[in-house]
Short mmCIF file of C-alpha atoms in Angstrom, two decimals:
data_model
loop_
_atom_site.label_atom_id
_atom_site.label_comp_id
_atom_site.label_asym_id
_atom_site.label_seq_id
_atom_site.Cartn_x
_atom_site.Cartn_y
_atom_site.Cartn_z
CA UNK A 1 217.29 248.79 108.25
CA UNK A 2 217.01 247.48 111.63
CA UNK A 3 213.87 247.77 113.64
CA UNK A 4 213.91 246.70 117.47
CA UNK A 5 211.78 243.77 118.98
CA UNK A 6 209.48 243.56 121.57
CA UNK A 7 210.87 241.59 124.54
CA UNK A 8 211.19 241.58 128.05
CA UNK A 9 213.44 244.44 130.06
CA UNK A 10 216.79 242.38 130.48
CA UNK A 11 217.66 242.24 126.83
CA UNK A 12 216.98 243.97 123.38
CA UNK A 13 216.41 242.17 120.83
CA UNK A 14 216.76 243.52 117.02
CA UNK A 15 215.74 242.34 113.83
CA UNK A 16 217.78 243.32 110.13
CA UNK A 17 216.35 243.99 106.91
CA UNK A 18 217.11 244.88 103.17
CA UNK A 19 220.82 247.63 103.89
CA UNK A 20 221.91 247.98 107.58
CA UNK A 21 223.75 251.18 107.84
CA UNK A 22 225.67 253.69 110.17
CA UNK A 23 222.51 255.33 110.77
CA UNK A 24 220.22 252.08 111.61
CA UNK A 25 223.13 251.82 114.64
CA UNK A 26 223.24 255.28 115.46
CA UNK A 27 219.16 255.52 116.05
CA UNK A 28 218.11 251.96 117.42
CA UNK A 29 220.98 249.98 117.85
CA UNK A 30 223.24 251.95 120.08
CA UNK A 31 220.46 254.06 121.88
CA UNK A 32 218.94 250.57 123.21
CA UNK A 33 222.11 248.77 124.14
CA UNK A 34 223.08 252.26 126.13
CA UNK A 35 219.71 252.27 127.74
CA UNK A 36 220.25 248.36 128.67
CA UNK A 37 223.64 248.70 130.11
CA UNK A 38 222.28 251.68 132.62
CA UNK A 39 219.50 249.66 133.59
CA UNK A 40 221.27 246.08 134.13
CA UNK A 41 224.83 246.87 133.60
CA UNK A 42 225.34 244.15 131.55
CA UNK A 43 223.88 243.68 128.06
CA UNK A 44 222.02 240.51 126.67
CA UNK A 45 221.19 240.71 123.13
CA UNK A 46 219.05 239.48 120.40
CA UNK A 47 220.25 239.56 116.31
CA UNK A 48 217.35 238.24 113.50
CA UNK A 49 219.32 238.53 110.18
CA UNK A 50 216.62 238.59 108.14
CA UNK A 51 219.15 240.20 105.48
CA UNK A 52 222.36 238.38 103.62
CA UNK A 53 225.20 239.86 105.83
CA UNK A 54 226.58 241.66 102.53
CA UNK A 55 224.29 244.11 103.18
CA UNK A 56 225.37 245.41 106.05
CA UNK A 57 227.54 248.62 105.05
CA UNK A 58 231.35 249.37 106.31
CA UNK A 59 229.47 252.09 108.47
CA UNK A 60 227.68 249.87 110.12
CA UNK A 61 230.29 247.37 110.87
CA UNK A 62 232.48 250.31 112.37
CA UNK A 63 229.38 251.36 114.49
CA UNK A 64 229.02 247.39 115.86
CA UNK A 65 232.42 247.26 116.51
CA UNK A 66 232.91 250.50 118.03
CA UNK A 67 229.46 249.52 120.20
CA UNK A 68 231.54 246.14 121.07
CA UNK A 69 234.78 247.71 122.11
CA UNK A 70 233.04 250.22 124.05
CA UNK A 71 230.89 248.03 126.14
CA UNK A 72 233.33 244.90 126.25
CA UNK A 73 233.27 243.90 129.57
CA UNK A 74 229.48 244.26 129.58
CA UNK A 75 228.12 241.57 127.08
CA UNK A 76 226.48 238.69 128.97
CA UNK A 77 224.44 236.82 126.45
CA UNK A 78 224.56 237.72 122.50
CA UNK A 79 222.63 235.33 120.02
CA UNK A 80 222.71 235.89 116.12
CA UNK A 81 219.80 233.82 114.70
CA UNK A 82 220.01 233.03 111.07
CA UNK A 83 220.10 230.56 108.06
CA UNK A 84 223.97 230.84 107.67
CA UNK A 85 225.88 228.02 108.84
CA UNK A 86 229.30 230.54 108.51
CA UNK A 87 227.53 233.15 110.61
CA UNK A 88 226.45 230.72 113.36
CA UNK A 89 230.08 228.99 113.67
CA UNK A 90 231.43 232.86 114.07
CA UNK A 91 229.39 233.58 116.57
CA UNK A 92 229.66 230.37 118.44
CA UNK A 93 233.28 231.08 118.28
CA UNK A 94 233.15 234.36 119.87
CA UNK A 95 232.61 232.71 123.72
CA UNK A 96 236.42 231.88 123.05
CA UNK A 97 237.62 235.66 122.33
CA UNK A 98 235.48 238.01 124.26
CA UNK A 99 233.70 237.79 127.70
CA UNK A 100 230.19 237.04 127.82
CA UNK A 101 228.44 234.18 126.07
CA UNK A 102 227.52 234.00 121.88
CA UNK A 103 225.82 231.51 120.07
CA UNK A 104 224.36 231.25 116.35
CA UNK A 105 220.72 229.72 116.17
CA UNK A 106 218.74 228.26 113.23
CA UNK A 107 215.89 230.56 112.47
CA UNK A 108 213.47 227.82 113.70
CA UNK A 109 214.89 228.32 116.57
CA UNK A 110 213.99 231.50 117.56
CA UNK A 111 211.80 230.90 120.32
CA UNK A 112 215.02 228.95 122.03
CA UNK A 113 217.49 231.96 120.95
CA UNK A 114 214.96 234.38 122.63
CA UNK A 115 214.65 232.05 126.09
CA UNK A 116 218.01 232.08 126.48
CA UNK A 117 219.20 235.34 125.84
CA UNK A 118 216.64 236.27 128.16
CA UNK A 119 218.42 233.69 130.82
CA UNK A 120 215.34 231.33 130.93
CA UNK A 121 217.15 228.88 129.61
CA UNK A 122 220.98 227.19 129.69
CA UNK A 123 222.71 225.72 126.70
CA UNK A 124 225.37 223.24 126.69
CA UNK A 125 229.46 224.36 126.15
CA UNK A 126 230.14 224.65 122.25
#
């Protein structure tokens, strides 16, 4: 399940528990991020996996994909905060592939992730 954070109008911020599915992107993921772009036209966005990634069904990769395509030339700032070092080198990666900016945080360093997703703070190049 997903459930969406509390957070300032620029950005929306999610957080991932126990099975993500199709239908946990279908009512709060992709409702939000649609919302977002028509407000800001761009989208900065918040990820706490507080879930092992295995759990996330092949529904729900589809819908974040599809979400990703669709929007491509809108993503700004995307951080992923979470425990795995693998997940946090992917995402740090995808600055190189995509436009916009990605990086993986810590979970202790949520408080950063949030600042600068939010654009209240910079980050040095990966």
């Amino acid at each position: 399940m997903i459930h969406q954070i509390d957070t300032t109008d620029n950005i929306v911020a999610f957080r991932a528990l126990a099975e993500v599915t199709k239908e946990d992107f279908l009512t709060a993921v992709i409702p939000a991020v649609e919302h977002l772009v028509k407000q800001t036209n761009e989208i900065n966005f918040l990820l706490v996996l507080d879930t092992d990634i295995k759990n996330f069904t092949a529904g729900a990769w589809l819908q974040d994909a599809l979400l990703g395509l669709k929007h491509l030339g809108k993503w700004n700032r995307a951080a992923i905060v979470t425990d795995s070092e693998d997940i946090i080198s992917f995402t740090n990666g995808f600055s190189y592939v995509v436009p916009g900016e990605f990086h993986g945080f810590k979970k202790e360093a949520f408080n950063k992730a949030l600042n600068w997703v939010e654009g209240n703070i910079n980050l040095p190049a990966n």
